[in-house]
CSV table of C-alpha atoms and ligand atoms in Angstrom, one decimal:
chain,number,residue,atom,x,y,z
A,993,MET,CA,22.6,-0.2,-32.3
A,994,ARG,CA,19.3,-0.4,-33.4
A,995,LEU,CA,18.6,-2.7,-30.1
A,996,ARG,CA,20.0,0.2,-28.3
A,997,ARG,CA,17.4,2.6,-29.8
A,998,ARG,CA,14.8,0.3,-29.0
A,999,VAL,CA,15.7,-0.3,-25.2
A,1000,ILE,CA,16.0,3.6,-24.6
A,1001,GLN,CA,12.4,4.2,-26.2
A,1002,ALA,CA,10.8,1.5,-24.5
A,1003,SER,CA,11.6,3.0,-21.3
A,1004,LEU,CA,11.6,6.5,-22.3
A,1005,VAL,CA,7.6,5.4,-22.8
A,1006,VAL,CA,7.4,3.1,-19.1
A,1007,VAL,CA,8.7,7.1,-18.0
A,1008,GLY,CA,5.8,8.8,-19.5
A,1009,LEU,CA,3.3,6.3,-18.9
A,1010,SER,CA,4.5,6.4,-14.9
A,1011,LEU,CA,4.0,10.2,-15.4
A,1012,LEU,CA,0.6,10.2,-16.3
A,1013,ALA,CA,-0.9,7.9,-14.2
A,1014,ALA,CA,-2.2,10.2,-11.8
A,1015,PRO,CA,-3.3,8.3,-8.4
A,1016,ALA,CA,-6.2,9.0,-6.7
A,1017,THR,CA,-6.6,11.4,-4.2
A,1018,ALA,CA,-6.2,10.9,-0.5
A,1019,GLN,CA,-9.3,10.3,1.9
A,1020,SER,CA,-7.3,12.1,4.4
A,1021,VAL,CA,-4.4,14.8,5.5
A,1022,ASN,CA,-3.0,11.4,7.0
A,1023,ARG,CA,-2.9,9.1,3.2
A,1024,ALA,CA,-2.4,13.0,1.2
A,1025,ALA,CA,1.7,12.7,3.9
A,1026,ILE,CA,2.2,9.3,2.9
A,1027,ASP,CA,1.1,9.2,-0.4
A,1028,ASP,CA,2.9,12.5,-1.6
A,1029,LEU,CA,6.1,10.6,-0.1
A,1030,ASN,CA,5.8,8.0,-2.1
A,1031,GLU,CA,5.2,9.9,-5.3
A,1032,GLN,CA,8.0,12.1,-4.0
A,1033,LEU,CA,10.6,8.9,-4.0
A,1034,LEU,CA,9.3,6.9,-7.1
A,1035,TYR,CA,10.4,10.2,-9.1
A,1036,VAL,CA,14.7,9.4,-7.6
A,1037,ALA,CA,13.8,6.0,-8.0
A,1038,LEU,CA,12.6,5.2,-11.4
A,1039,PRO,CA,15.1,7.5,-12.9
A,1040,LEU,CA,18.2,6.0,-11.2
A,1041,THR,CA,17.0,2.6,-11.6
A,1042,LEU,CA,16.5,3.1,-15.1
A,1043,PHE,CA,20.5,4.1,-15.3
A,1044,VAL,CA,21.6,1.1,-13.6
A,1045,GLU,CA,18.8,-1.4,-16.0
A,1046,LEU,CA,20.4,0.6,-19.3
A,1047,THR,CA,24.1,0.9,-18.0
A,1048,LEU,CA,24.4,-2.6,-16.9
A,1049,VAL,CA,22.2,-4.2,-20.4
A,1050,TYR,CA,24.2,-1.7,-22.6
A,1051,VAL,CA,27.5,-3.6,-20.7
A,1052,ILE,CA,26.7,-7.1,-21.3
A,1053,TYR,CA,25.9,-6.3,-25.1
A,1054,ARG,CA,28.6,-4.0,-25.4
A,1055,PHE,CA,31.7,-6.7,-23.8
A,1056,ARG,CA,29.5,-9.6,-24.9
A,1057,ASN,CA,32.2,-11.4,-26.5
A,1058,ASN,CA,35.4,-9.9,-25.2
A,1059,ASP,CA,38.4,-12.8,-26.0
A,1060,ASP,CA,41.2,-10.6,-23.6
A,1061,PRO,CA,38.9,-9.1,-20.9
A,1062,GLN,CA,41.4,-6.8,-18.8
A,1063,PRO,CA,41.1,-6.0,-14.8
A,1064,THR,CA,39.6,-2.7,-14.3
A,1065,VAL,CA,42.1,0.3,-13.2
A,1066,ASP,CA,41.6,2.4,-9.6
A,1067,ASP,CA,39.4,5.0,-10.2
A,1068,PRO,CA,39.3,7.2,-6.8
A,1069,ALA,CA,37.6,10.4,-8.9
A,1070,LEU,CA,34.9,8.0,-9.5
A,1071,GLU,CA,34.4,6.1,-6.1
A,1072,VAL,CA,34.1,9.8,-4.1
A,1073,THR,CA,31.8,10.7,-7.2
A,1074,TRP,CA,29.7,7.8,-6.6
A,1075,THR,CA,30.0,7.5,-3.4
A,1076,ALA,CA,29.1,11.0,-2.8
A,1077,ALA,CA,25.6,11.4,-5.0
A,1078,THR,CA,25.1,7.7,-3.2
A,1079,GLY,CA,25.1,9.7,-0.2
A,1080,ALA,CA,23.4,12.9,-1.0
A,1081,ILE,CA,20.0,10.5,-2.6
A,1082,LEU,CA,20.2,9.0,1.3
A,1083,VAL,CA,20.1,12.2,2.7
A,1084,PHE,CA,17.2,13.0,0.7
A,1085,VAL,CA,15.2,10.7,1.2
A,1086,GLY,CA,15.8,10.1,5.2
A,1087,ILE,CA,14.5,14.1,5.5
A,1088,SER,CA,12.1,13.6,3.2
A,1089,ALA,CA,10.7,9.9,5.0
A,1090,PHE,CA,11.3,12.4,8.1
A,1091,VAL,CA,9.1,15.9,7.8
A,1092,VAL,CA,6.6,12.7,7.4
A,1093,MET,CA,7.3,10.9,10.1
A,1094,ALA,CA,7.2,14.5,12.2
A,1095,ASN,CA,3.2,15.5,10.9
A,1096,PRO,CA,1.7,16.0,13.9
A,1097,TYR,CA,-1.6,13.7,11.8
A,1098,ILE,CA,1.5,10.7,11.8
A,1099,THR,CA,3.1,10.9,15.2
A,1100,PRO,CA,0.8,12.6,17.5
A,1101,ALA,CA,2.7,11.8,20.2
A,1102,ALA,CA,6.2,14.7,18.7
A,1103,ALA,CA,3.3,17.2,19.0
A,1104,GLN,CA,2.3,16.2,22.4
A,1105,ALA,CA,6.1,15.9,23.7
A,1106,ALA,CA,6.0,19.8,22.3
A,1107,ASP,CA,3.6,21.0,23.4
A,1108,GLY,CA,1.8,19.3,26.0
A,1109,ASP,CA,-1.9,17.8,26.5
A,1110,ASP,CA,-3.8,20.6,25.1
A,1111,ALA,CA,-2.1,20.2,21.6
A,1112,PHE,CA,-5.3,18.7,20.2
A,1113,ALA,CA,-7.4,20.2,22.6
A,1114,ASP,CA,-9.8,21.4,20.2
A,1115,ASP,CA,-9.6,18.4,18.5
A,1116,THR,CA,-13.4,16.0,18.1
A,1117,GLU,CA,-11.7,13.0,20.7
A,1118,ILE,CA,-13.1,9.7,20.6
A,1119,ASP,CA,-12.1,7.0,23.1
A,1120,VAL,CA,-11.0,3.2,21.1
A,1121,LEU,CA,-11.0,0.1,23.1
A,1122,ALA,CA,-9.9,-2.9,21.7
A,1123,TYR,CA,-10.2,-6.2,23.1
A,1124,GLN,CA,-10.5,-10.2,22.5
A,1125,TRP,CA,-12.3,-9.9,19.7
A,1126,GLY,CA,-13.3,-6.3,19.0
A,1127,TRP,CA,-13.7,-2.8,18.7
A,1128,GLU,CA,-15.6,-0.1,21.3
A,1129,PHE,CA,-15.8,3.8,20.3
A,1130,SER,CA,-17.0,6.0,23.1
A,1131,TYR,CA,-17.3,9.8,21.8
A,1132,ALA,CA,-16.0,11.7,24.7
A,1133,GLU,CA,-18.3,14.7,23.8
A,1134,ALA,CA,-21.6,12.7,24.0
A,1135,ASN,CA,-22.9,9.9,26.3
A,1136,VAL,CA,-22.7,7.4,23.1
A,1137,THR,CA,-20.4,4.3,22.4
A,1138,THR,CA,-21.0,1.4,19.5
A,1139,GLU,CA,-19.5,-1.4,18.6
A,1140,GLU,CA,-17.6,-2.6,15.1
A,1141,ARG,CA,-18.6,0.5,13.6
A,1142,LEU,CA,-16.8,4.0,13.8
A,1143,VAL,CA,-18.3,8.1,12.7
A,1144,LEU,CA,-16.2,10.4,11.9
A,1145,PRO,CA,-17.1,14.0,11.0
A,1146,ALA,CA,-15.5,15.2,7.4
A,1147,ASP,CA,-12.8,17.4,7.5
A,1148,ARG,CA,-12.9,17.9,11.1
A,1149,ASN,CA,-9.4,16.6,13.4
A,1150,VAL,CA,-10.0,13.7,15.4
A,1151,THR,CA,-7.7,12.4,18.9
A,1152,PHE,CA,-8.3,8.0,19.0
A,1153,ARG,CA,-7.3,7.8,23.0
A,1154,LEU,CA,-6.2,4.3,22.2
A,1155,GLN,CA,-6.6,1.5,24.7
A,1156,THR,CA,-6.0,-2.1,25.8
A,1157,THR,CA,-8.3,-4.5,27.9
A,1158,ASP,CA,-6.1,-7.2,27.6
A,1159,VAL,CA,-2.8,-7.8,24.6
A,1160,ILE,CA,-1.7,-5.9,22.0
A,1161,HIS,CA,-3.9,-4.6,19.2
A,1162,ALA,CA,-3.2,-2.4,16.5
A,1163,ILE,CA,-5.9,0.3,15.0
A,1164,TYR,CA,-5.0,-0.2,11.0
A,1165,ILE,CA,-7.6,2.0,8.4
A,1166,PRO,CA,-5.4,1.8,5.3
A,1167,GLN,CA,-7.8,4.0,3.4
A,1168,LEU,CA,-7.3,7.2,6.0
A,1169,GLY,CA,-3.6,6.0,6.4
A,1170,VAL,CA,-4.2,5.3,10.5
A,1171,LYS,CA,-2.1,3.1,11.8
A,1172,GLN,CA,-1.0,2.5,15.6
A,1173,ASP,CA,-0.5,-0.3,18.0
A,1174,ILE,CA,-2.2,-0.4,21.5
A,1175,PHE,CA,-0.1,-1.6,24.8
A,1176,PRO,CA,-1.5,-2.8,27.1
A,1177,GLY,CA,-1.2,-0.7,30.5
A,1178,ARG,CA,-1.1,2.2,28.4
A,1179,THR,CA,-2.8,5.2,26.6
A,1180,MET,CA,-1.8,5.4,22.9
A,1181,THR,CA,-2.7,8.6,20.7
A,1182,ALA,CA,-3.7,9.0,17.1
A,1183,ARG,CA,-5.1,11.2,14.7
A,1184,THR,CA,-6.7,12.0,11.3
A,1185,ARG,CA,-8.4,14.3,9.6
A,1186,ALA,CA,-10.5,12.5,6.4
A,1187,THR,CA,-11.6,14.4,3.9
A,1188,ASP,CA,-14.1,12.1,2.0
A,1189,PRO,CA,-17.1,11.4,3.5
A,1190,GLY,CA,-18.0,7.5,3.1
A,1191,GLU,CA,-17.6,3.8,4.0
A,1192,TYR,CA,-13.6,2.2,4.9
A,1193,ARG,CA,-12.7,-0.6,6.7
A,1194,LEU,CA,-11.1,-0.8,9.7
A,1195,TYR,CA,-8.4,-3.7,10.8
A,1196,CYS,CA,-6.4,-5.2,13.5
A,1197,ALA,CA,-2.9,-5.4,12.6
A,1198,GLU,CA,-1.5,-7.3,15.6
A,1199,MET,CA,-1.7,-11.3,15.7
A,1200,CYS,CA,-3.1,-11.3,18.6
A,1201,GLY,CA,-4.9,-14.5,19.4
A,1202,ALA,CA,-7.4,-17.3,17.6
A,1203,GLY,CA,-10.0,-14.0,16.7
A,1204,HIS,CA,-7.6,-11.6,15.3
A,1205,SER,CA,-8.8,-12.4,11.5
A,1206,LYS,CA,-12.3,-11.2,12.6
A,1207,MET,CA,-11.6,-8.1,14.7
A,1208,ASP,CA,-12.6,-5.2,12.4
A,1209,ALA,CA,-15.1,-3.1,11.8
A,1210,THR,CA,-16.1,-0.1,9.7
A,1211,VAL,CA,-15.2,3.1,9.2
A,1212,VAL,CA,-18.0,5.8,8.2
A,1213,VAL,CA,-17.0,8.9,7.4
A,1214,LYS,CA,-20.4,11.8,7.4
A,1215,ASN,CA,-20.0,15.3,6.5
A,1216,GLN,CA,-20.8,17.6,9.5
A,1217,SER,CA,-24.6,18.1,9.2
A,1218,ALA,CA,-25.1,14.0,9.2
A,1219,TYR,CA,-22.6,13.8,12.0
A,1220,ASP,CA,-23.8,15.8,14.6
A,1221,ALA,CA,-27.8,14.5,13.6
A,1222,TRP,CA,-25.9,11.0,14.1
A,1223,LEU,CA,-24.1,12.0,17.2
A,1224,GLU,CA,-27.9,13.8,18.9
A,1225,ASN,CA,-29.8,10.9,17.9
A,1226,ARG,CA,-27.4,7.7,19.4
A,1227,THR,CA,-27.7,10.4,22.4
A,1228,ALA,CA,-31.6,10.3,22.4
A,1229,THR,CA,-31.5,6.7,22.3
A,1230,ALA,CA,-29.4,6.3,25.0
A,1231,GLY,CA,-30.6,8.5,27.0
B,1751,CUA,CU1,-6.9,-7.5,17.7
B,1751,CUA,CU2,-5.4,-9.0,16.3
């Protein structure tokens, strides 16, 4: 009995600590949506895990010296209950995940299919060219192209038009929650709205040959005035 109390106490401490541990604030709307989903699912998964594990520990302890084990009796009500409960949980997980997938920052193609090409007309548009092995970023509104350095305005919607000159690559900015495969002969779309000025890493996330591991870039998020000044400066030096 004392053991059982200890196990219950320890589990309560674990639950308490996990509730207190506040996740770091997200650096983009994509990342915030993904983090919220993870948190939501954690609140479902944690009690379930504890329930299953505690039941297991209890049963092992309770029946550890059973010299006369009996086969279990059918219990249709119990079976229907746990099947329905599992089904309800899976539907909840499915719907939560689908809502995030349908987010126009996570899957811009869905919003484009619904609203046509004008869906993101007000966004800052950046053309991204992936090649073996590097990145080129072109700013549609200015005559500016950069290499291995992607500069983004903070708190502005940004649409990336992604193309590759050779094989399949994938743009991946973990801290901004951006990830999209880029296929030859097609223009893919990715979107974000970065919220925190700062520097982040960009990687290629698709094995694309000998230089794959070196195919990275720096993402710099600047506030609007610093971004405008940078773009103007680059336009002047390019012109
Ligand atoms: Cu490009 Cu890996």
